[in-house]
PDB file of C-alpha atoms in Angstrom:
ATOM      1  CA  MET A   5       0.245  -3.069 -13.097  1.00  0.00           C
ATOM      2  CA  LEU A   6      -1.817  -1.853  -9.982  1.00  0.00           C
ATOM      3  CA  HIS A   7      -4.272  -4.469 -10.270  1.00  0.00           C
ATOM      4  CA  THR A   8      -1.458  -7.187 -10.693  1.00  0.00           C
ATOM      5  CA  LEU A   9      -0.015  -6.017  -7.557  1.00  0.00           C
ATOM      6  CA  ALA A  10      -3.159  -5.868  -5.512  1.00  0.00           C
ATOM      7  CA  ASP A  11      -4.003  -9.505  -6.884  1.00  0.00           C
ATOM      8  CA  ALA A  12      -0.426 -10.664  -5.813  1.00  0.00           C
ATOM      9  CA  TYR A  13      -1.140  -9.277  -2.356  1.00  0.00           C
ATOM     10  CA  ARG A  14      -4.631 -10.717  -1.991  1.00  0.00           C
ATOM     11  CA  ALA A  15      -3.585 -14.079  -3.250  1.00  0.00           C
ATOM     12  CA  TRP A  16      -0.944 -14.562  -0.600  1.00  0.00           C
ATOM     13  CA  ALA A  17      -3.054 -13.146   2.092  1.00  0.00           C
ATOM     14  CA  VAL A  18      -5.977 -15.639   1.195  1.00  0.00           C
ATOM     15  CA  GLU A  19      -3.666 -18.511   0.844  1.00  0.00           C
ATOM     16  CA  GLU A  20      -1.936 -17.746   4.190  1.00  0.00           C
ATOM     17  CA  PRO A  21      -4.516 -16.115   6.198  1.00  0.00           C
ATOM     18  CA  HIS A  22      -2.926 -16.932   9.466  1.00  0.00           C
ATOM     19  CA  ARG A  23       0.328 -15.275   8.433  1.00  0.00           C
ATOM     20  CA  TYR A  24      -1.508 -12.162   7.027  1.00  0.00           C
ATOM     21  CA  LEU A  25      -3.517 -11.596  10.183  1.00  0.00           C
ATOM     22  CA  LEU A  26      -0.441 -12.140  12.418  1.00  0.00           C
ATOM     23  CA  ILE A  27       1.705  -9.851  10.232  1.00  0.00           C
ATOM     24  CA  GLN A  28      -1.240  -7.169   9.704  1.00  0.00           C
ATOM     25  CA  GLY A  29      -2.778  -7.327  13.226  1.00  0.00           C
ATOM     26  CA  ALA A  30      -3.484  -4.595  15.535  1.00  0.00           C
ATOM     27  CA  PRO A  31      -0.015  -3.327  16.833  1.00  0.00           C
ATOM     28  CA  VAL A  32       0.917  -3.419  20.389  1.00  0.00           C
ATOM     29  CA  PRO A  33       1.001  -0.070  22.160  1.00  0.00           C
ATOM     30  CA  GLY A  34       4.903   0.840  22.614  1.00  0.00           C
ATOM     31  CA  TYR A  35       6.115  -1.799  20.199  1.00  0.00           C
ATOM     32  CA  VAL A  36       8.840  -0.216  17.891  1.00  0.00           C
ATOM     33  CA  ALA A  37       9.382  -2.774  14.963  1.00  0.00           C
ATOM     34  CA  PRO A  38      13.279  -3.685  14.433  1.00  0.00           C
ATOM     35  CA  ASP A  39      14.829  -2.008  11.290  1.00  0.00           C
ATOM     36  CA  ASP A  40      14.702  -5.240   9.172  1.00  0.00           C
ATOM     37  CA  THR A  41      10.898  -5.457   9.760  1.00  0.00           C
ATOM     38  CA  LEU A  42      10.545  -1.979   8.475  1.00  0.00           C
ATOM     39  CA  ASP A  43      12.745  -2.868   5.388  1.00  0.00           C
ATOM     40  CA  ARG A  44      10.394  -5.921   4.592  1.00  0.00           C
ATOM     41  CA  ALA A  45       7.311  -3.783   4.809  1.00  0.00           C
ATOM     42  CA  ARG A  46       8.844  -1.141   2.697  1.00  0.00           C
ATOM     43  CA  ALA A  47       9.980  -4.007  -0.009  1.00  0.00           C
ATOM     44  CA  VAL A  48       6.105  -5.421   0.082  1.00  0.00           C
ATOM     45  CA  LEU A  49       5.134  -1.585  -0.667  1.00  0.00           C
ATOM     46  CA  GLY A  50       7.652  -0.392  -2.921  1.00  0.00           C
ATOM     47  CA  PRO A  51       6.360  -1.354  -6.299  1.00  0.00           C
ATOM     48  CA  PHE A  52       3.132   0.575  -5.397  1.00  0.00           C
ATOM     49  CA  LEU A  53       5.372   3.621  -5.256  1.00  0.00           C
ATOM     50  CA  THR A  54       6.619   2.906  -8.866  1.00  0.00           C
ATOM     51  CA  VAL A  55       3.240   2.799 -10.077  1.00  0.00           C
ATOM     52  CA  PHE A  56       1.964   5.990  -8.644  1.00  0.00           C
ATOM     53  CA  ALA A  57       5.302   8.079  -9.276  1.00  0.00           C
ATOM     54  CA  ASP A  58       4.185   8.919 -12.835  1.00  0.00           C
ATOM     55  CA  GLY A  59       0.411   9.376 -11.887  1.00  0.00           C
ATOM     56  CA  THR A  60      -1.314  12.741 -11.970  1.00  0.00           C
ATOM     57  CA  PRO A  61      -3.017  13.118  -8.510  1.00  0.00           C
ATOM     58  CA  GLY A  62      -6.362  14.863  -8.565  1.00  0.00           C
ATOM     59  CA  ALA A  63      -7.621  17.209  -6.190  1.00  0.00           C
ATOM     60  CA  GLN A  64      -9.296  14.448  -4.071  1.00  0.00           C
ATOM     61  CA  VAL A  65      -6.107  13.306  -2.847  1.00  0.00           C
ATOM     62  CA  ALA A  66      -4.419  16.860  -2.713  1.00  0.00           C
ATOM     63  CA  ALA A  67      -4.606  16.698   1.327  1.00  0.00           C
ATOM     64  CA  VAL A  68      -2.654  13.245   1.258  1.00  0.00           C
ATOM     65  CA  VAL A  69      -0.052  14.288  -1.041  1.00  0.00           C
ATOM     66  CA  ALA A  70       0.555  17.478   1.088  1.00  0.00           C
ATOM     67  CA  GLU A  71       1.103  15.128   4.226  1.00  0.00           C
ATOM     68  CA  MET A  72       3.361  12.881   2.322  1.00  0.00           C
ATOM     69  CA  THR A  73       5.281  15.949   1.292  1.00  0.00           C
ATOM     70  CA  ALA A  74       5.821  16.965   5.174  1.00  0.00           C
ATOM     71  CA  TRP A  75       6.628  13.158   5.827  1.00  0.00           C
ATOM     72  CA  LEU A  76       9.472  13.505   3.138  1.00  0.00           C
ATOM     73  CA  ASP A  77      10.618  16.755   4.741  1.00  0.00           C
ATOM     74  CA  THR A  78      11.087  15.204   8.297  1.00  0.00           C
ATOM     75  CA  ASP A  79      12.209  11.673   7.237  1.00  0.00           C
ATOM     76  CA  GLU A  80      15.128  11.133   5.275  1.00  0.00           C
ATOM     77  CA  ALA A  81      14.874   7.156   4.798  1.00  0.00           C
ATOM     78  CA  VAL A  82      11.612   7.904   3.647  1.00  0.00           C
ATOM     79  CA  GLY A  83      12.865   9.800   0.703  1.00  0.00           C
ATOM     80  CA  ALA A  84      15.488   7.214   0.121  1.00  0.00           C
ATOM     81  CA  TRP A  85      13.141   4.548  -0.051  1.00  0.00           C
ATOM     82  CA  ALA A  86      10.870   6.466  -2.426  1.00  0.00           C
ATOM     83  CA  ALA A  87      13.924   7.009  -4.614  1.00  0.00           C
ATOM     84  CA  GLU A  88      14.752   3.378  -4.557  1.00  0.00           C
ATOM     85  CA  TYR A  89      11.483   2.157  -6.052  1.00  0.00           C
ATOM     86  CA  ALA A  90      10.448   5.170  -7.917  1.00  0.00           C
ATOM     87  CA  PRO A  91      13.726   6.376  -9.682  1.00  0.00           C
ATOM     88  CA  THR A  92      11.686   8.940 -11.664  1.00  0.00           C
ATOM     89  CA  ALA A  93      10.697  10.686  -8.259  1.00  0.00           C
ATOM     90  CA  ALA A  94      14.161  10.974  -7.102  1.00  0.00           C
ATOM     91  CA  GLY A  95      15.098  14.510  -6.038  1.00  0.00           C
ATOM     92  CA  ASP A  96      11.592  15.385  -7.001  1.00  0.00           C
ATOM     93  CA  THR A  97       9.682  16.140  -3.556  1.00  0.00           C
ATOM     94  CA  GLY A  98       6.433  16.585  -5.608  1.00  0.00           C
ATOM     95  CA  LYS A  99       6.779  13.114  -7.513  1.00  0.00           C
ATOM     96  CA  SER A 100       8.224  11.496  -4.407  1.00  0.00           C
ATOM     97  CA  ALA A 101       5.022  12.540  -2.135  1.00  0.00           C
ATOM     98  CA  GLN A 102       2.492  11.515  -4.691  1.00  0.00           C
ATOM     99  CA  ALA A 103       4.186   8.053  -4.953  1.00  0.00           C
ATOM    100  CA  LEU A 104       3.899   7.783  -1.287  1.00  0.00           C
ATOM    101  CA  ALA A 105       0.304   9.073  -1.221  1.00  0.00           C
ATOM    102  CA  GLY A 106      -0.679   6.516  -3.864  1.00  0.00           C
ATOM    103  CA  ALA A 107       0.955   3.790  -2.367  1.00  0.00           C
ATOM    104  CA  VAL A 108      -0.485   4.646   1.301  1.00  0.00           C
ATOM    105  CA  LEU A 109      -3.946   4.837  -0.244  1.00  0.00           C
ATOM    106  CA  ALA A 110      -3.540   1.690  -2.202  1.00  0.00           C
ATOM    107  CA  TRP A 111      -2.112  -0.257   1.010  1.00  0.00           C
ATOM    108  CA  ALA A 112      -5.297   1.029   3.072  1.00  0.00           C
ATOM    109  CA  GLN A 113      -7.683  -0.233   0.402  1.00  0.00           C
ATOM    110  CA  LEU A 114      -5.887  -3.300   0.132  1.00  0.00           C
ATOM    111  CA  HIS A 115      -5.630  -3.784   3.977  1.00  0.00           C
ATOM    112  CA  GLY A 116      -9.178  -3.100   4.378  1.00  0.00           C
ATOM    113  CA  SER A 117     -10.569  -5.375   1.560  1.00  0.00           C
ATOM    114  CA  VAL A 118      -7.925  -8.233   1.905  1.00  0.00           C
ATOM    115  CA  GLY A 119      -8.154  -8.336   5.718  1.00  0.00           C
ATOM    116  CA  LEU A 120     -11.708  -8.550   5.960  1.00  0.00           C
ATOM    117  CA  GLU A 121     -11.540 -11.545   3.593  1.00  0.00           C
ATOM    118  CA  ALA A 122      -8.749 -13.315   5.334  1.00  0.00           C
ATOM    119  CA  ALA A 123     -10.473 -12.922   8.573  1.00  0.00           C
ATOM    120  CA  GLY A 124     -13.638 -14.623   6.890  1.00  0.00           C
ATOM    121  CA  GLN A 125     -15.945 -11.670   7.233  1.00  0.00           C
ATOM    122  CA  PHE A 126     -17.255 -11.963   3.683  1.00  0.00           C
ATOM    123  CA  VAL A 127     -18.487 -15.569   3.980  1.00  0.00           C
ATOM    124  CA  GLY A 128     -22.289 -15.821   2.979  1.00  0.00           C
ATOM    125  CA  MET A 129     -22.114 -12.062   1.645  1.00  0.00           C
ATOM    126  CA  GLY A 130     -22.679 -12.956  -1.960  1.00  0.00           C
ATOM    127  CA  HIS A 131     -19.712 -11.500  -3.456  1.00  0.00           C
ATOM    128  CA  SER A 132     -16.180 -12.535  -4.347  1.00  0.00           C
ATOM    129  CA  GLY A 133     -13.074 -10.868  -2.552  1.00  0.00           C
ATOM    130  CA  ALA A 134     -11.562 -10.616  -5.799  1.00  0.00           C
ATOM    131  CA  THR A 135     -14.287  -8.598  -7.539  1.00  0.00           C
ATOM    132  CA  LEU A 136     -14.602  -6.175  -4.448  1.00  0.00           C
ATOM    133  CA  LEU A 137     -10.705  -5.523  -4.480  1.00  0.00           C
ATOM    134  CA  GLY A 138     -10.839  -4.843  -8.188  1.00  0.00           C
ATOM    135  CA  ALA A 139     -13.444  -2.155  -7.672  1.00  0.00           C
ATOM    136  CA  GLN A 140     -11.449  -0.662  -4.654  1.00  0.00           C
ATOM    137  CA  THR A 141      -8.422  -0.704  -6.786  1.00  0.00           C
ATOM    138  CA  GLU A 142     -10.180   1.540  -9.237  1.00  0.00           C
ATOM    139  CA  MET A 143     -10.369   4.208  -6.433  1.00  0.00           C
ATOM    140  CA  PRO A 144      -6.898   5.124  -6.222  1.00  0.00           C
ATOM    141  CA  ALA A 145      -6.256   4.412  -9.876  1.00  0.00           C
ATOM    142  CA  ASP A 146      -8.750   7.081 -10.979  1.00  0.00           C
ATOM    143  CA  ALA A 147      -7.478   9.504  -8.389  1.00  0.00           C
ATOM    144  CA  PHE A 148      -4.190   9.282  -9.666  1.00  0.00           C
ATOM    145  CA  GLY A 149      -5.150   9.138 -13.616  1.00  0.00           C
ATOM    146  CA  LEU A 150      -3.771   5.702 -13.951  1.00  0.00           C
ATOM    147  CA  GLU A 151      -4.773   3.786 -16.901  1.00  0.00           C
TER     148      GLU A 151
END
C-alpha cells in the first residue's frame, strides 16, 4: 500500500510539475496557510497515517515517534486528524504518534525525490525517478516493519 500511495503522489507531480512545484515550493516567511489549505494537505497525507498506524517502529525512528507524541500533546487537531485516517490509533497516543512519524518520514522521502524529479534535476543522471522513489519508499517501510 505504501508503494501505491507513493507512486500516485509521484505520478501526479510528474504530470503536473508546475502545480507540484507551486504547492510544494518554499514557504513565504510569515505566511499562515488558511484552514482549508491545511485540510487539503492533511487529506493528501492522511492515507499514509493509515499505512503506518499498524506498523512497528524500530529504534532508528524512536526519536521521531517521541517528537510526534509531543506534537499530539500540544495540538488537539492533529490527534483528530490521525484518528480520522487511522481509526486503529484513535485514543492510543503511541499508535497515533507512530502513524504521524511514518507519514512525516514518508512525506519527506517523497518530497525530496519527487520534488527533484519534477524540477528536472535527474535529467541525464541515468536513472528513473520511479526506481529511486521505490528504493526510498523501502526505507520508512523497513523502519516500521511494513511488508
